[in-house]
Short mmCIF file of C-alpha atoms in Angstrom, two decimals:
data_model
loop_
_atom_site.label_atom_id
_atom_site.label_comp_id
_atom_site.label_asym_id
_atom_site.label_seq_id
_atom_site.Cartn_x
_atom_site.Cartn_y
_atom_site.Cartn_z
CA MET A 778 14.68 -87.19 32.93
CA ARG A 779 11.01 -87.13 33.85
CA SER A 780 9.75 -90.42 35.20
CA SER A 781 6.08 -89.82 34.39
CA ALA A 782 6.48 -91.82 31.15
CA GLY A 783 6.07 -95.26 32.60
CA SER A 784 6.41 -97.11 29.30
CA ALA A 785 8.79 -94.61 27.73
CA ASP A 786 11.36 -94.94 30.52
CA SER A 787 11.37 -98.75 30.51
CA PRO A 788 14.28 -100.48 28.75
CA VAL A 789 13.69 -101.25 25.09
CA PRO A 790 14.78 -104.73 23.98
CA ALA A 791 17.80 -104.77 21.71
CA THR A 792 16.31 -107.56 19.61
CA ALA A 793 13.11 -107.32 17.59
CA PRO A 794 10.13 -109.15 19.05
CA SER A 795 8.45 -112.04 17.26
CA PHE A 796 5.65 -110.68 15.09
CA PRO A 797 2.63 -112.45 13.64
CA PRO A 798 3.09 -113.10 9.91
CA LEU A 799 2.02 -110.45 7.44
CA ARG A 800 -0.62 -112.20 5.32
CA VAL A 801 -2.14 -110.68 2.20
CA ASP A 802 -5.07 -113.06 1.80
CA GLY A 803 -8.06 -111.37 0.19
CA ARG A 804 -6.32 -108.14 -0.74
CA LEU A 805 -6.21 -108.80 -4.48
CA GLY A 806 -9.91 -109.65 -4.42
CA ARG A 807 -10.70 -106.38 -2.67
CA LEU A 808 -8.69 -104.49 -5.28
CA ARG A 809 -10.53 -106.25 -8.12
CA HIS A 810 -13.82 -105.24 -6.55
CA ARG A 811 -12.68 -101.63 -6.51
CA LEU A 812 -11.50 -101.84 -10.14
CA ALA A 813 -14.89 -103.20 -11.19
CA GLU A 814 -16.59 -100.27 -9.47
CA GLU A 815 -14.47 -97.91 -11.58
CA ASP A 816 -15.01 -99.89 -14.81
CA VAL A 817 -11.30 -100.73 -15.10
CA ASP A 818 -10.41 -104.04 -16.78
CA ALA A 819 -6.89 -104.39 -15.42
CA ALA A 820 -4.42 -102.49 -13.28
CA VAL A 821 -0.69 -101.95 -13.14
CA ILE A 822 0.72 -101.46 -9.64
CA SER A 823 4.37 -100.43 -9.33
CA GLN A 824 4.65 -98.31 -6.17
CA PRO A 825 6.87 -100.41 -3.84
CA ALA A 826 4.61 -100.03 -0.79
CA ASN A 827 1.55 -101.03 -2.82
CA VAL A 828 3.36 -104.01 -4.36
CA ARG A 829 4.43 -105.16 -0.92
CA TRP A 830 0.96 -104.70 0.58
CA LEU A 831 -0.67 -106.73 -2.20
CA THR A 832 1.87 -109.56 -2.47
CA GLY A 833 4.44 -109.45 0.33
CA PHE A 834 7.27 -108.84 -2.16
CA THR A 835 9.86 -106.34 -0.91
CA GLY A 836 12.32 -106.19 -3.80
CA SER A 837 13.26 -102.93 -5.48
CA ASN A 838 11.91 -103.98 -8.89
CA GLY A 839 8.40 -105.35 -8.97
CA THR A 840 5.27 -104.63 -11.01
CA VAL A 841 1.93 -106.24 -10.23
CA VAL A 842 -0.48 -106.65 -13.14
CA VAL A 843 -3.99 -107.39 -11.92
CA LEU A 844 -6.46 -108.73 -14.47
CA GLY A 845 -10.20 -108.76 -14.00
CA SER A 846 -10.25 -112.40 -15.12
CA GLY A 847 -8.55 -113.42 -11.88
CA GLU A 848 -4.99 -113.62 -13.18
CA THR A 849 -2.26 -111.68 -11.42
CA LEU A 850 1.36 -111.31 -12.48
CA LEU A 851 4.34 -110.12 -10.49
CA VAL A 852 6.97 -109.08 -13.00
CA THR A 853 10.47 -108.74 -11.58
CA ASP A 854 14.05 -109.28 -12.70
CA SER A 855 16.45 -112.18 -12.28
CA ARG A 856 17.86 -110.81 -8.99
CA TYR A 857 14.59 -111.79 -7.32
CA ALA A 858 13.93 -115.12 -9.07
CA GLU A 859 14.16 -116.95 -5.74
CA GLN A 860 13.16 -114.17 -3.32
CA ALA A 861 9.87 -113.32 -5.01
CA PRO A 862 8.24 -116.79 -4.89
CA ALA A 863 9.47 -117.30 -1.33
CA GLN A 864 7.99 -114.04 -0.12
CA LEU A 865 4.71 -114.59 -1.93
CA ALA A 866 4.42 -118.05 -0.39
CA GLU A 867 5.08 -116.63 3.07
CA ALA A 868 2.45 -113.94 2.51
CA GLY A 869 -0.10 -116.50 1.34
CA CYS A 870 -0.62 -115.49 -2.29
CA LEU A 871 1.73 -117.68 -4.35
CA ASP A 872 -1.21 -119.73 -5.62
CA GLU A 873 -2.93 -116.64 -7.06
CA VAL A 874 0.09 -114.67 -8.33
CA GLU A 875 2.34 -115.83 -11.16
CA VAL A 876 5.95 -114.68 -10.83
CA VAL A 877 7.41 -113.66 -14.19
CA VAL A 878 11.12 -112.92 -14.45
CA ALA A 879 11.72 -110.36 -17.18
CA ARG A 880 13.31 -106.98 -17.68
CA ARG A 881 10.38 -105.09 -19.17
CA ALA A 882 7.05 -105.43 -17.43
CA ALA A 883 5.00 -103.72 -20.14
CA HIS A 884 6.37 -105.90 -22.94
CA THR A 885 6.01 -109.07 -20.87
CA ALA A 886 2.45 -108.38 -19.75
CA ALA A 887 1.18 -107.17 -23.15
CA GLU A 888 0.15 -110.61 -24.40
CA ARG A 889 -1.96 -111.16 -21.28
CA LEU A 890 -3.74 -107.84 -21.76
CA GLY A 891 -5.11 -108.42 -25.25
CA ALA A 892 -8.80 -108.11 -24.30
CA VAL A 893 -8.32 -105.12 -22.01
CA THR A 894 -9.96 -101.86 -23.06
CA ARG A 895 -9.34 -99.74 -19.94
CA LEU A 896 -5.98 -100.17 -18.19
CA GLY A 897 -5.52 -98.48 -14.83
CA LEU A 898 -2.15 -96.94 -13.98
CA GLU A 899 -1.22 -95.42 -10.64
CA ASP A 900 -1.25 -91.63 -10.48
CA SER A 901 2.45 -91.62 -9.64
CA VAL A 902 3.54 -93.46 -12.79
CA ALA A 903 6.07 -91.40 -14.72
CA TRP A 904 5.10 -90.06 -18.11
CA ALA A 905 7.67 -92.23 -19.89
CA GLU A 906 6.23 -95.33 -18.22
CA GLN A 907 2.71 -94.33 -19.25
CA ILE A 908 3.92 -94.11 -22.85
CA ARG A 909 5.48 -97.59 -22.63
CA TRP A 910 2.23 -99.12 -21.42
CA SER A 911 0.19 -97.22 -24.00
CA GLU A 912 2.42 -98.51 -26.79
CA ALA A 913 2.45 -102.07 -25.48
CA VAL A 914 -1.29 -102.46 -24.92
CA ASP A 915 -4.15 -101.64 -27.27
CA ALA A 916 -6.19 -100.03 -24.52
CA SER A 917 -6.90 -96.63 -23.07
CA THR A 918 -4.94 -95.88 -19.92
CA VAL A 919 -6.77 -94.30 -17.00
CA PRO A 920 -5.49 -93.09 -13.64
CA LEU A 921 -6.00 -95.22 -10.55
CA THR A 922 -6.59 -92.60 -7.91
CA GLU A 923 -5.38 -94.08 -4.62
CA ALA A 924 -7.06 -97.41 -5.33
CA VAL A 925 -4.59 -99.45 -3.30
CA GLU A 926 -3.81 -96.62 -0.88
CA GLY A 927 -7.47 -96.48 0.11
CA LEU A 928 -7.41 -100.18 0.99
CA ARG A 929 -4.14 -99.80 2.89
CA ALA A 930 -5.68 -97.17 5.17
CA VAL A 931 -7.21 -99.88 7.38
CA LYS A 932 -4.51 -101.84 9.18
CA ASP A 933 -4.89 -105.46 10.27
CA PRO A 934 -3.62 -106.79 13.62
CA ALA A 935 -0.25 -107.90 12.21
CA GLU A 936 0.39 -104.43 10.81
CA LEU A 937 -0.69 -102.78 14.06
CA THR A 938 1.71 -104.96 16.04
CA ARG A 939 4.63 -103.66 14.01
CA MET A 940 3.50 -100.05 14.26
CA GLN A 941 3.08 -100.32 18.00
CA ALA A 942 6.61 -101.72 18.25
CA ALA A 943 7.92 -98.83 16.14
CA ALA A 944 6.15 -96.33 18.39
CA ARG A 945 7.54 -98.06 21.45
CA ILE A 946 11.08 -97.77 20.09
CA ALA A 947 10.64 -94.06 19.32
CA ASP A 948 9.40 -93.50 22.88
CA GLY A 949 12.54 -95.17 24.19
CA ALA A 950 14.82 -93.22 21.86
CA LEU A 951 13.41 -89.91 23.08
CA ALA A 952 13.84 -91.06 26.67
CA ALA A 953 17.51 -91.72 25.88
CA ALA A 954 18.01 -88.36 24.16
CA GLU A 955 16.08 -86.00 26.42
CA PRO A 956 18.92 -85.59 28.93
CA MET A 957 20.85 -83.95 26.07
CA LEU A 958 18.36 -81.06 25.91
CA ARG A 959 20.79 -78.66 27.53
CA PRO A 960 22.51 -75.42 26.49
CA GLY A 961 25.63 -76.06 24.42
CA VAL A 962 24.46 -79.32 22.81
CA THR A 963 23.83 -79.14 19.06
CA GLU A 964 20.71 -80.18 17.22
CA ALA A 965 22.77 -82.61 15.14
CA GLU A 966 24.21 -84.30 18.24
CA ILE A 967 20.71 -84.90 19.61
CA GLN A 968 19.56 -86.25 16.25
CA GLN A 969 22.47 -88.68 16.19
CA THR A 970 21.62 -89.96 19.66
CA LEU A 971 17.99 -90.49 18.64
CA ASP A 972 18.91 -92.34 15.44
CA ASP A 973 21.48 -94.52 17.21
CA ALA A 974 18.99 -95.43 19.94
CA ILE A 975 16.37 -96.37 17.33
CA ARG A 976 18.74 -98.75 15.55
CA ALA A 977 20.09 -100.18 18.81
CA SER A 978 16.54 -101.08 19.82
CA GLY A 979 15.96 -103.39 16.85
CA ALA A 980 14.41 -101.02 14.31
CA SER A 981 15.75 -100.89 10.77
CA GLY A 982 16.21 -97.15 11.25
CA PRO A 983 14.33 -93.88 11.63
CA ALA A 984 10.96 -93.68 9.91
CA TYR A 985 12.04 -90.40 8.26
CA GLU A 986 14.76 -87.81 8.75
CA THR A 987 14.62 -87.05 12.46
CA ILE A 988 13.87 -83.40 13.26
CA VAL A 989 15.55 -81.53 16.09
CA ALA A 990 14.90 -77.80 15.77
CA SER A 991 15.77 -75.22 18.41
CA GLY A 992 15.21 -71.50 18.89
CA PRO A 993 14.38 -69.76 15.58
CA ASN A 994 14.75 -73.10 13.77
CA SER A 995 11.73 -74.46 15.65
CA ALA A 996 9.59 -72.10 13.55
CA LEU A 997 10.36 -74.30 10.51
CA PRO A 998 7.90 -77.25 10.47
CA HIS A 999 10.33 -79.51 8.54
CA ALA A 1000 13.64 -78.11 9.75
CA ARG A 1001 16.77 -80.20 9.34
CA PRO A 1002 19.08 -80.52 12.33
CA THR A 1003 22.05 -78.16 12.22
CA ASP A 1004 25.14 -77.43 14.29
CA ARG A 1005 23.25 -74.75 16.19
CA LYS A 1006 23.82 -75.07 19.93
CA LEU A 1007 20.79 -75.05 22.19
CA GLN A 1008 20.40 -72.03 24.45
CA ALA A 1009 18.51 -71.36 27.67
CA GLY A 1010 14.96 -70.26 26.88
CA ASP A 1011 14.87 -72.05 23.52
CA LEU A 1012 11.78 -73.76 22.22
CA VAL A 1013 12.89 -77.16 20.90
CA VAL A 1014 10.84 -79.38 18.57
CA VAL A 1015 11.77 -83.07 18.35
CA ASP A 1016 10.00 -85.11 15.65
CA VAL A 1017 11.03 -88.77 15.77
CA GLY A 1018 9.79 -92.11 14.46
CA ALA A 1019 11.07 -95.64 13.91
CA GLU A 1020 10.64 -98.21 11.13
CA VAL A 1021 10.02 -101.83 12.09
CA ASP A 1022 9.63 -104.48 9.38
CA GLY A 1023 8.60 -101.76 6.93
CA TYR A 1024 6.00 -100.10 9.18
CA ARG A 1025 6.53 -96.67 10.68
CA SER A 1026 5.72 -94.53 13.68
CA ASP A 1027 5.55 -90.74 14.01
CA MET A 1028 5.73 -88.56 17.13
CA THR A 1029 6.59 -84.96 18.01
CA ARG A 1030 7.25 -83.38 21.37
CA SER A 1031 8.09 -79.74 22.07
CA PHE A 1032 10.19 -78.47 24.94
CA VAL A 1033 11.44 -75.23 26.42
CA LEU A 1034 14.83 -75.05 28.10
CA GLY A 1035 14.28 -73.54 31.52
CA ASP A 1036 11.50 -71.19 32.55
CA PRO A 1037 9.52 -70.13 29.44
CA ASP A 1038 8.90 -66.50 28.67
CA GLU A 1039 5.32 -65.32 28.21
CA GLN A 1040 5.15 -66.05 24.49
CA ALA A 1041 6.71 -69.52 24.75
CA ALA A 1042 4.40 -70.43 27.63
CA ALA A 1043 1.37 -69.31 25.60
CA VAL A 1044 2.48 -71.25 22.51
CA LEU A 1045 3.04 -74.47 24.44
CA GLU A 1046 -0.24 -74.18 26.30
CA VAL A 1047 -2.32 -73.50 23.18
CA VAL A 1048 -0.67 -76.24 21.11
CA GLY A 1049 -1.15 -78.71 23.95
CA ARG A 1050 -4.86 -77.90 24.26
CA SER A 1051 -5.29 -78.03 20.49
CA GLN A 1052 -3.71 -81.46 20.28
CA SER A 1053 -5.83 -82.78 23.14
CA ALA A 1054 -8.97 -81.53 21.39
CA GLY A 1055 -7.95 -83.28 18.19
CA VAL A 1056 -7.24 -86.58 19.94
CA GLU A 1057 -10.59 -86.36 21.71
CA ALA A 1058 -12.33 -86.06 18.33
CA VAL A 1059 -10.83 -89.28 16.89
CA ARG A 1060 -13.43 -92.03 16.72
CA PRO A 1061 -15.09 -94.15 14.02
CA GLY A 1062 -17.66 -92.43 11.84
CA VAL A 1063 -16.04 -88.99 12.15
CA GLU A 1064 -14.84 -87.15 9.06
CA ALA A 1065 -11.13 -86.39 9.15
CA SER A 1066 -11.94 -82.72 8.59
CA GLU A 1067 -13.67 -82.64 11.99
CA ILE A 1068 -10.39 -83.54 13.70
CA ASP A 1069 -8.64 -80.75 11.83
CA GLY A 1070 -11.44 -78.40 12.87
CA ALA A 1071 -11.16 -79.41 16.52
CA CYS A 1072 -7.43 -78.63 16.51
CA ARG A 1073 -7.77 -75.45 14.50
CA SER A 1074 -10.59 -73.94 16.57
CA VAL A 1075 -8.45 -73.89 19.74
CA ILE A 1076 -5.59 -72.15 17.94
CA ASP A 1077 -7.92 -69.72 16.17
CA GLU A 1078 -9.59 -68.76 19.46
CA ALA A 1079 -6.17 -68.00 20.91
CA GLY A 1080 -5.46 -65.58 18.06
CA MET A 1081 -2.71 -67.78 16.56
CA GLY A 1082 -4.61 -69.14 13.57
CA GLU A 1083 -2.28 -67.62 10.97
CA ALA A 1084 0.66 -69.37 12.63
CA PHE A 1085 -0.89 -72.83 12.07
CA VAL A 1086 0.37 -73.45 8.56
CA HIS A 1087 -0.21 -77.16 7.91
CA GLY A 1088 -2.87 -79.84 8.27
CA SER A 1089 -3.62 -81.47 11.60
CA GLY A 1090 -2.42 -84.95 10.68
CA HIS A 1091 -2.14 -87.82 8.22
CA GLY A 1092 -2.28 -91.58 7.97
CA VAL A 1093 0.85 -93.66 8.61
CA GLY A 1094 1.84 -97.21 7.66
CA LEU A 1095 4.32 -98.53 5.12
CA ASP A 1096 4.74 -94.88 4.12
CA ILE A 1097 5.08 -92.02 6.56
CA HIS A 1098 2.29 -90.08 4.81
CA GLU A 1099 -0.74 -92.16 3.92
CA LEU A 1100 -4.51 -91.91 3.92
CA PRO A 1101 -6.54 -90.54 5.59
CA ARG A 1102 -5.49 -86.89 5.29
CA VAL A 1103 -6.47 -84.91 8.37
CA VAL A 1104 -7.06 -81.55 6.72
CA SER A 1105 -9.92 -79.12 6.27
CA GLY A 1106 -12.21 -80.24 3.49
CA SER A 1107 -11.34 -83.94 3.82
CA THR A 1108 -14.42 -86.15 3.49
CA ALA A 1109 -12.62 -89.33 4.61
CA VAL A 1110 -14.64 -91.06 7.31
CA LEU A 1111 -12.61 -92.77 10.02
CA GLU A 1112 -13.08 -96.48 10.62
CA PRO A 1113 -11.55 -98.99 13.02
CA GLY A 1114 -8.00 -99.87 11.95
CA ASN A 1115 -7.12 -96.44 10.59
CA VAL A 1116 -3.79 -95.21 11.97
CA LEU A 1117 -3.25 -91.47 11.91
CA THR A 1118 -1.41 -88.63 13.56
CA VAL A 1119 -2.85 -85.61 15.31
CA GLU A 1120 -0.19 -82.88 15.13
CA PRO A 1121 -1.20 -79.23 15.38
CA GLY A 1122 1.56 -76.64 15.61
CA VAL A 1123 2.16 -72.92 15.58
CA TYR A 1124 5.24 -71.19 14.20
CA PHE A 1125 6.49 -67.62 14.50
CA PRO A 1126 9.32 -66.94 12.01
CA GLY A 1127 12.52 -65.74 13.61
CA VAL A 1128 11.23 -66.57 17.09
CA GLY A 1129 10.23 -70.22 17.40
CA GLY A 1130 7.38 -72.65 17.34
CA ALA A 1131 5.92 -75.80 18.83
CA ARG A 1132 4.18 -78.95 17.63
CA VAL A 1133 2.76 -81.92 19.53
CA GLU A 1134 2.01 -85.15 17.67
CA ASP A 1135 0.74 -88.58 18.61
CA LEU A 1136 0.13 -91.69 16.55
CA LEU A 1137 -3.35 -93.13 17.10
CA VAL A 1138 -5.26 -96.20 15.98
CA VAL A 1139 -9.02 -95.87 15.57
CA THR A 1140 -10.90 -98.48 17.62
CA ASP A 1141 -14.53 -99.58 17.65
CA HIS A 1142 -15.46 -96.89 20.17
CA GLY A 1143 -12.73 -94.24 20.00
CA CYS A 1144 -8.98 -94.42 19.61
CA ARG A 1145 -5.84 -95.76 21.28
CA GLN A 1146 -2.51 -93.93 21.43
CA LEU A 1147 0.52 -95.77 20.12
CA THR A 1148 3.01 -93.05 21.09
CA LEU A 1149 3.19 -92.72 24.86
CA TYR A 1150 6.03 -90.33 25.66
CA PRO A 1151 4.90 -87.67 28.20
CA LYS A 1152 3.98 -84.14 27.23
CA ALA A 1153 5.74 -82.19 29.98
CA PRO A 1154 7.52 -79.52 27.95
CA VAL A 1155 9.55 -77.59 30.54
CA VAL A 1156 13.11 -78.89 30.87
CA PRO A 1157 14.50 -77.65 34.21
CA LEU A 1158 18.00 -76.21 34.04
CA ALA A 1159 20.52 -76.33 36.89
CA ARG A 1160 20.76 -73.03 38.72
#
């Protein structure tokens, strides 16, 4: 265990801390403003993360119907007849959202949508659901392209508190699991230790399927842990995050077991420099594509550009992949409150790869790291 991770090596509390309440005040108004800009009379929101962000409702069946007139409906079923009003009251929007208990949202909302001519539906709505809304409402349906997702990209202090706690828990889980990075231990055993440590620390669980990839498997960016046993000289990629009260963290560290050979040493050094360059570029007013360019230029100059096969990062929040997208060509401009990853990597099929990833929040003058685990990749082996 390396002790250079001051915060990562400290004990993680087994009980969740007390968080400030998640309030949704003003969010429906901001969405209505965006709908007006796109000449949309009303909107149907059914993605669970978007429903939660707008209203505070966390049930598995909820559809928000937002009318330009100021009316808003949350249509859910009888299982949530008590939960829905309670959660909306806690989130601060019960006075502006009417809870309607019914099985079919389209049929129930149709009578309220009589004057609507352009009805916005989320891009992700299934074709069958689009047909139901088209048949229920005498209006043209138009896609809502990331209307709510764009608003969600800026986190408020209550959201950031939860994400920082999730990052803190992931740091602690990796501190608990790193001693297992030894020859003879399987990827799956390390994954289990990470997941158990995350839950024991008060998180609801991992933020996504934890990745532990060793040797040739580390050349697969989204490898699933297997029963492969680690070997001396292996590159090992560990991608781990926690979920706390619905909000997620995301972190990757890469290791080498024992003294690295020339190729492994070069890979780790280049990826480390690339990630540092990307983090240095994160500040308000910068286009997300500039961060990708900062990461990519280091790897290109090292002659490994073709081995960098994915974007340099993404937003994180209620979902593990959110806006902004940190990729070439992205015109998203960073602003304070954005939370994003910087995660360059290089991968050589059949040999191995490495990735380093931190979770960052954009501040007024730069950025602040939420993931704090150290980046010292060489794991000494007993001689």
